[in-house]
XYZ file of C-alpha atoms in Angstrom:
481
model
C 55.593 53.478 22.491
C 52.843 50.785 22.503
C 49.494 51.580 21.040
C 46.233 49.722 22.000
C 43.077 49.774 19.964
C 39.582 48.546 20.978
C 36.716 48.554 18.544
C 33.011 48.571 19.395
C 30.655 47.818 16.495
C 26.997 48.696 16.895
C 24.919 47.201 14.069
C 21.257 47.978 13.513
C 20.032 45.540 10.857
C 16.653 45.456 9.181
C 16.117 42.615 6.664
C 13.029 40.907 5.302
C 12.599 37.249 5.978
C 11.320 35.107 3.172
C 9.783 31.798 4.209
C 8.951 29.011 1.777
C 7.216 25.725 2.575
C 9.864 23.316 3.765
C 12.706 25.385 2.179
C 15.519 27.368 3.786
C 15.339 31.047 2.710
C 18.168 32.272 0.474
C 20.797 34.566 2.090
C 20.300 38.299 1.481
C 22.954 40.978 1.117
C 22.088 44.327 2.731
C 24.049 47.575 2.904
C 24.040 49.498 6.137
C 25.766 52.279 7.969
C 28.059 51.172 10.745
C 29.076 53.566 13.502
C 32.615 52.804 14.596
C 33.986 54.226 17.836
C 37.754 53.841 18.242
C 39.770 54.467 21.366
C 43.416 55.184 20.569
C 46.507 56.358 22.397
C 48.087 59.482 21.035
C 51.470 60.919 21.940
C 51.732 64.701 22.759
C 55.127 66.297 23.595
C 55.251 69.517 25.615
C 58.091 69.704 28.080
C 57.465 66.136 29.126
C 55.936 62.995 27.763
C 52.240 62.528 28.675
C 49.419 60.332 27.430
C 46.092 61.748 26.274
C 42.987 59.908 25.187
C 41.305 61.083 22.006
C 37.915 59.685 20.866
C 37.540 59.385 17.103
C 34.127 58.666 15.597
C 33.631 57.840 11.947
C 30.989 56.310 9.702
C 31.748 53.499 7.257
C 29.554 51.522 4.900
C 29.900 47.738 4.612
C 27.964 44.742 3.272
C 26.582 42.130 5.692
C 25.090 38.761 4.662
C 21.858 38.068 6.545
C 20.265 34.590 6.527
C 16.638 34.523 7.648
C 15.663 31.959 10.258
C 13.402 29.324 8.598
C 9.960 28.750 9.987
C 9.652 25.361 11.731
C 7.977 22.596 9.702
C 4.293 22.246 10.526
C 3.388 19.044 12.372
C 0.936 17.949 9.732
C 0.438 14.779 7.691
C -1.456 14.871 4.410
C -2.381 11.315 3.482
C -4.072 9.730 0.461
C -5.807 6.375 0.969
C -8.738 4.351 -0.338
C -10.036 2.813 2.872
C -13.638 3.988 2.725
C -15.629 0.723 2.582
C -17.100 -1.287 5.484
C -14.317 -2.384 7.813
C -11.854 -0.158 5.963
C -13.054 3.174 7.336
C -12.858 1.799 10.854
C -9.335 0.532 10.164
C -8.251 3.957 8.906
C -9.534 5.446 12.148
C -7.504 2.865 14.088
C -4.363 3.879 12.179
C -4.770 7.515 13.044
C -5.535 6.744 16.677
C -2.223 4.877 16.873
C -0.435 7.851 15.324
C -2.096 10.219 17.772
C -1.044 8.073 20.723
C 2.600 8.204 19.608
C 2.694 11.746 18.222
C -0.288 13.756 19.514
C 1.045 16.958 17.939
C 0.662 15.640 14.362
C -2.510 16.824 12.631
C -3.837 14.379 10.023
C -5.289 15.779 6.810
C -7.088 12.967 4.978
C -7.824 12.736 1.285
C -9.664 9.415 1.064
C -10.776 8.361 -2.424
C -13.485 5.704 -2.631
C -13.000 2.754 -4.945
C -12.168 -0.843 -4.131
C -8.481 -1.635 -4.386
C -7.571 1.997 -5.037
C -8.656 2.139 -8.690
C -10.094 5.690 -8.457
C -7.508 6.684 -5.861
C -4.654 6.170 -8.321
C -6.198 8.479 -10.904
C -6.595 11.322 -8.396
C -3.175 10.785 -6.842
C -1.334 10.685 -10.141
C -3.000 13.935 -11.146
C -1.705 15.561 -7.974
C 1.785 14.207 -8.505
C 1.863 15.379 -12.121
C 0.815 18.867 -10.990
C 3.711 18.989 -8.521
C 1.534 19.039 -5.392
C 2.182 15.651 -3.778
C 0.731 14.652 -0.427
C 3.111 13.593 2.341
C 2.280 9.914 2.048
C -0.066 7.715 0.077
C -1.346 4.166 0.116
C 0.092 1.838 -2.500
C 0.336 -1.874 -3.036
C 3.667 -3.643 -3.189
C 5.216 -5.198 -6.276
C 4.792 -3.745 -9.755
C 2.564 -0.899 -8.603
C 5.240 0.235 -6.173
C 7.937 -0.158 -8.828
C 6.010 2.150 -11.156
C 6.005 4.890 -8.495
C 9.716 4.379 -7.819
C 10.595 4.429 -11.516
C 8.619 7.656 -11.803
C 10.554 9.299 -8.966
C 7.481 9.597 -6.741
C 8.948 7.975 -3.609
C 12.039 8.449 -1.469
C 14.173 5.442 -0.411
C 13.684 4.280 3.173
C 16.738 2.073 3.683
C 17.988 4.160 6.616
C 14.617 3.985 8.368
C 14.426 0.217 7.839
C 17.925 -0.219 9.224
C 17.106 1.960 12.210
C 13.961 -0.086 12.940
C 15.484 -3.459 12.024
C 12.248 -4.000 10.152
C 13.505 -6.725 7.798
C 14.024 -8.974 10.822
C 10.323 -8.893 11.675
C 8.600 -9.584 8.335
C 8.662 -12.501 5.845
C 11.333 -12.379 3.146
C 8.795 -12.431 0.264
C 7.091 -9.403 1.812
C 10.368 -7.481 2.129
C 11.119 -8.254 -1.533
C 7.669 -7.036 -2.582
C 8.285 -3.555 -1.137
C 11.848 -3.134 -2.414
C 13.289 -2.153 -5.778
C 16.838 -3.292 -6.525
C 17.134 -4.316 -2.893
C 16.152 -0.883 -1.519
C 12.899 -0.559 0.480
C 10.718 2.379 -0.523
C 7.651 1.825 1.668
C 6.629 0.329 5.001
C 4.054 -2.489 4.776
C 1.447 -2.542 7.518
C -0.259 -5.808 6.553
C -0.459 -8.756 4.215
C -3.658 -9.495 2.357
C -4.268 -13.023 1.188
C -6.231 -12.990 -2.054
C -7.370 -16.586 -2.594
C -9.874 -17.238 0.199
C -13.303 -18.835 -0.150
C -15.815 -17.588 2.432
C -18.976 -19.532 3.100
C -22.241 -19.325 5.037
C -21.709 -21.762 7.907
C -25.434 -22.249 8.579
C -26.139 -23.399 5.013
C -23.071 -25.627 4.886
C -24.045 -27.264 8.163
C -27.652 -27.655 7.062
C -26.641 -29.351 3.789
C -23.778 -31.280 5.411
C -21.218 -29.713 3.072
C -17.466 -29.475 3.580
C -15.827 -26.197 2.554
C -14.348 -26.797 -0.914
C -10.595 -26.696 -1.480
C -10.545 -27.600 -5.205
C -12.645 -26.934 -8.295
C -14.526 -30.239 -8.289
C -15.602 -29.722 -4.680
C -16.611 -26.133 -5.447
C -18.875 -27.216 -8.308
C -20.397 -29.980 -6.195
C -21.128 -27.609 -3.307
C -22.629 -25.030 -5.696
C -24.880 -27.651 -7.270
C -26.093 -28.827 -3.867
C -26.876 -25.282 -2.732
C -28.704 -24.508 -5.980
C -30.796 -27.639 -5.646
C -31.758 -26.828 -2.052
C -32.228 -23.092 -2.676
C -33.132 -22.472 -6.343
C -33.489 -18.725 -5.729
C -29.890 -18.395 -4.540
C -26.795 -17.767 -6.635
C -24.333 -20.022 -4.769
C -21.270 -17.894 -5.582
C -21.372 -14.151 -4.960
C -19.343 -11.802 -7.162
C -18.865 -8.077 -7.759
C -16.988 -6.794 -10.810
C -17.613 -3.052 -10.872
C -13.898 -2.609 -10.086
C -13.167 -5.414 -12.624
C -10.561 -7.259 -10.522
C -13.095 -9.510 -8.768
C -13.436 -11.791 -11.802
C -9.644 -12.083 -12.174
C -9.409 -13.174 -8.535
C -11.686 -16.138 -9.211
C -9.725 -17.057 -12.335
C -6.440 -16.866 -10.388
C -7.599 -19.595 -8.023
C -8.496 -21.855 -10.943
C -5.129 -21.196 -12.595
C -3.257 -21.930 -9.381
C -4.915 -25.332 -9.011
C -4.357 -26.382 -12.614
C -0.851 -25.024 -13.091
C 0.706 -24.877 -9.638
C 2.816 -22.053 -8.183
C 5.645 -22.106 -10.754
C 3.197 -21.882 -13.640
C 1.273 -19.092 -11.906
C 4.426 -16.988 -11.604
C 5.506 -17.705 -15.183
C 2.079 -16.717 -16.512
C 2.017 -13.358 -14.782
C 5.604 -12.682 -15.811
C 4.544 -13.088 -19.433
C 6.571 -16.228 -19.997
C 3.605 -18.379 -21.129
C 2.198 -18.276 -24.670
C -1.498 -18.353 -23.810
C -2.483 -18.926 -27.449
C -1.092 -22.476 -27.321
C -1.230 -23.183 -23.595
C -3.774 -25.772 -22.441
C -3.626 -24.804 -18.762
C -4.797 -21.253 -19.392
C -7.481 -22.402 -21.815
C -8.820 -24.969 -19.347
C -8.865 -22.346 -16.587
C -11.080 -20.090 -18.711
C -13.341 -23.025 -19.576
C -13.745 -23.782 -15.872
C -14.544 -20.138 -15.190
C -17.284 -20.344 -17.809
C -18.676 -23.479 -16.131
C -18.764 -21.700 -12.795
C -20.870 -18.875 -14.196
C -23.954 -21.112 -13.990
C -23.759 -20.749 -10.208
C -22.527 -17.138 -10.035
C -24.617 -14.079 -9.155
C -25.709 -12.824 -12.601
C -25.745 -9.079 -11.928
C -22.162 -8.893 -10.679
C -21.269 -6.052 -13.067
C -23.322 -3.704 -10.874
C -21.687 -4.674 -7.582
C -18.522 -3.614 -5.783
C -16.410 -6.111 -3.845
C -18.041 -5.296 -0.497
C -21.487 -5.685 -2.035
C -20.482 -9.175 -3.160
C -19.771 -9.937 0.488
C -23.155 -8.428 1.277
C -24.788 -11.034 -0.990
C -23.734 -13.745 1.460
C -24.898 -11.739 4.465
C -28.257 -11.050 2.805
C -28.762 -14.695 1.876
C -28.580 -14.137 -1.886
C -25.412 -16.217 -2.101
C -23.660 -18.779 0.074
C -20.009 -18.338 -0.962
C -17.650 -15.646 -2.217
C -13.976 -15.725 -3.255
C -12.324 -12.635 -1.841
C -9.252 -11.444 0.059
C -8.720 -11.112 3.790
C -10.268 -7.630 3.759
C -13.666 -9.327 3.407
C -13.385 -10.354 7.065
C -13.761 -6.728 8.116
C -16.726 -6.326 5.772
C -18.476 -9.385 7.226
C -17.890 -8.148 10.769
C -19.096 -4.660 9.821
C -22.313 -6.292 8.621
C -22.809 -7.994 11.977
C -21.462 -11.459 11.152
C -19.079 -13.271 13.468
C -16.159 -15.286 12.033
C -16.233 -18.924 13.056
C -19.927 -18.661 13.903
C -21.756 -17.052 10.972
C -19.100 -17.461 8.298
C -16.098 -19.673 7.748
C -13.170 -19.466 5.340
C -10.561 -21.648 3.656
C -7.722 -20.732 1.334
C -8.703 -21.843 -2.150
C -7.365 -23.935 -3.728
C -5.216 -26.146 -1.525
C -4.163 -28.415 -4.372
C -1.594 -29.294 -5.626
C -0.204 -27.485 -2.570
C -1.282 -24.696 -0.274
C -0.068 -21.396 -1.684
C -1.140 -18.003 -0.391
C -1.383 -15.271 -3.019
C -0.708 -11.990 -1.250
C -0.173 -8.284 -1.580
C 0.582 -5.664 1.095
C -0.876 -2.251 1.808
C 1.996 0.168 2.303
C 2.925 3.799 2.906
C 6.062 5.716 1.995
C 7.539 9.196 1.882
C 6.443 11.055 -1.243
C 9.132 12.905 -3.158
C 8.650 16.587 -2.381
C 6.487 15.853 0.667
C 5.637 19.161 2.375
C 6.039 17.668 5.861
C 8.833 15.059 5.714
C 9.585 14.972 9.446
C 5.987 14.271 10.429
C 5.833 11.690 7.635
C 8.854 9.808 8.965
C 7.220 9.722 12.385
C 4.102 8.319 10.723
C 6.132 5.554 9.049
C 7.709 4.579 12.358
C 4.214 4.077 13.724
C 3.129 2.110 10.624
C 5.916 -0.389 11.338
C 4.877 -0.844 14.962
C 2.708 -3.497 16.592
C 0.791 -0.622 18.196
C -0.618 0.291 14.782
C -0.703 -3.093 13.069
C -2.644 -4.951 15.752
C -5.726 -2.662 15.950
C -5.644 -1.779 12.247
C -5.270 -5.295 10.856
C -7.693 -6.829 13.335
C -10.280 -4.250 12.239
C -9.680 -4.187 8.496
C -9.262 -7.906 7.948
C -5.634 -8.080 6.887
C -2.887 -10.120 8.477
C 0.044 -8.675 10.375
C 3.082 -7.709 8.336
C 5.156 -8.507 11.427
C 5.402 -12.214 12.113
C 6.678 -11.592 15.654
C 3.144 -10.570 16.678
C 1.228 -13.383 18.364
C -1.440 -14.791 15.976
C -3.660 -14.974 19.053
C -4.089 -11.203 18.791
C -6.662 -11.936 16.102
C -10.100 -12.581 17.591
C -11.101 -15.002 14.834
C -9.839 -18.540 14.156
C -9.538 -17.825 10.419
C -6.657 -15.391 10.676
C -5.123 -17.077 13.692
C -4.563 -20.149 11.541
C -3.375 -18.250 8.442
C -0.986 -16.020 10.414
C 0.572 -19.057 12.040
C 0.863 -20.739 8.623
C 2.655 -17.706 7.157
C 4.973 -17.480 10.152
C 5.954 -21.124 9.700
C 5.857 -21.228 5.868
C 6.902 -17.817 4.513
C 8.160 -19.445 1.305
C 4.540 -20.323 0.425
C 3.762 -16.654 -0.218
C 3.535 -15.497 -3.845
C 2.628 -12.037 -5.050
C -0.836 -12.025 -6.549
C -1.792 -10.290 -9.799
C -3.483 -7.393 -8.020
C -1.078 -4.943 -9.611
C 1.827 -6.866 -8.165
C 3.761 -9.171 -10.557
C 2.719 -7.857 -13.967
C 2.867 -4.082 -14.505
C -0.205 -2.158 -13.396
C -0.869 -0.945 -16.937
C -1.318 -4.554 -18.024
C -3.276 -5.608 -14.942
C -5.894 -2.868 -15.335
C -6.655 -3.959 -18.892
C -6.480 -7.643 -18.003
C -9.131 -7.180 -15.295
C -11.440 -5.547 -17.840
C -11.056 -8.452 -20.271
C -11.783 -11.128 -17.635
C -14.722 -9.163 -16.179
C -16.165 -8.848 -19.678
C -15.717 -12.592 -20.200
C -17.869 -13.263 -17.141
C -20.474 -10.725 -18.234
C -21.207 -12.504 -21.513
C -24.162 -14.844 -21.917
C -21.944 -17.193 -23.896
C -18.296 -16.509 -23.009
C -15.908 -16.719 -25.940
C -12.776 -18.557 -24.767
C -10.882 -18.184 -28.047
C -11.513 -14.451 -28.373
C -10.542 -13.864 -24.745
C -7.283 -15.775 -25.168
C -6.394 -13.625 -28.167
C -7.171 -10.457 -26.194
C -4.994 -11.596 -23.305
C -2.141 -12.535 -25.636
C -2.299 -9.065 -27.181
C -2.126 -7.456 -23.738
C 0.954 -9.462 -22.796
C 2.645 -8.237 -25.966
C 1.403 -4.653 -25.892
C 2.542 -4.022 -22.333
C 5.805 -5.958 -22.719
C 5.009 -7.966 -19.614
C 7.912 -10.388 -19.963
C 10.383 -7.511 -19.860
C 8.552 -5.369 -17.299
C 7.939 -8.236 -14.848
C 11.448 -9.689 -15.057
C 12.283 -8.065 -11.693
C 10.147 -10.605 -9.788
C 11.805 -13.835 -8.705
C 10.123 -16.805 -7.042
C 10.932 -18.796 -5.029
């Protein structure tokens, strides 16, 4: 005779749920009592065959694996950046407004660290990373600084995001190379900063009938004319509290004397500065220029050097594109109050650049929100208001240069779009390793702080740095053109 069995299991489970930040809780094994009710057919023989239902109830014990449901990731973005100066703070606000427009549910938690070029920022950030409490994303420059973070395992690769966005199709090749290691992109650049720009007070230049200088001889002639007309002025403003300001000036002199190939070879450690006449002459020219340079530069930050021009204490300053935002923040209008030219423009016009970038930190507590942030960083919706405000140029060359309100960046953006091969990474932590660059800045700043600069001693110091930090080996990754 056929038998049929139906089983009804009634389980009453009680298990604790363990939630960890960003982690899926481990499965738990619990023991429980299970009440099993079985309905069976049983055969009873009297004088005839009949069917009778008998209900059997029994208790059994079994193990059940329970996996707790993870808590959803918080829509939060913890970000480290150094945009705190004039023009920079406003640009940071523009970034976060763009993020809010795209993803209004993401809460931004800022950890801004003051210090031009991120000098102090890096110290604080690296302490956090070493302690195992990384933020979600952090500002970093491209080139060697980025490579140091990648080599240290601090950043996740972003090749899938780049492919999804098609981002490489919208930015110059040299920029894509500057944010990649072994061909893999690790960050998203939101701008390009051009380092070698000479800003000048248009009223004084018009009054003295001066042309903006594009080589060293013209610079010295303009400085002499300004000093003669205004003895109380220091024609060239400078701030070296962060140290790198002096190296920026020297870079322009090196670029004119040696040309782009030499510039790259020098910062890759391929030049013996102890016997090289180009480097020696560049230092000698820097010493000559000190006669016309603001003497108390050691006490000033980069934005205060811009302030010297605004205040009338100086008439020129060599600074990057971010100075545009500082001038505007101080009430000056580009093309009316101040002008700018890339310097030098001989033997050819080369733009020394570095990008500001953001990536996904390894171990980021909110990776999904961070990826949404990076999508916005790559967009025109963020780059246009941010770069217009801060003074940088667009990373994307498909954006109309006319989006810039000033003729200075309109012209430079168009030049980059049409001549991307004329971009070379600057020494702002970009070609040579950052460990070398930090010490190199100190040496050059000290050279400019001396009453009588010692060219020979400085050359020996620089040569030692190239050897100590193994620059030729560490910078071998960079190729130009």
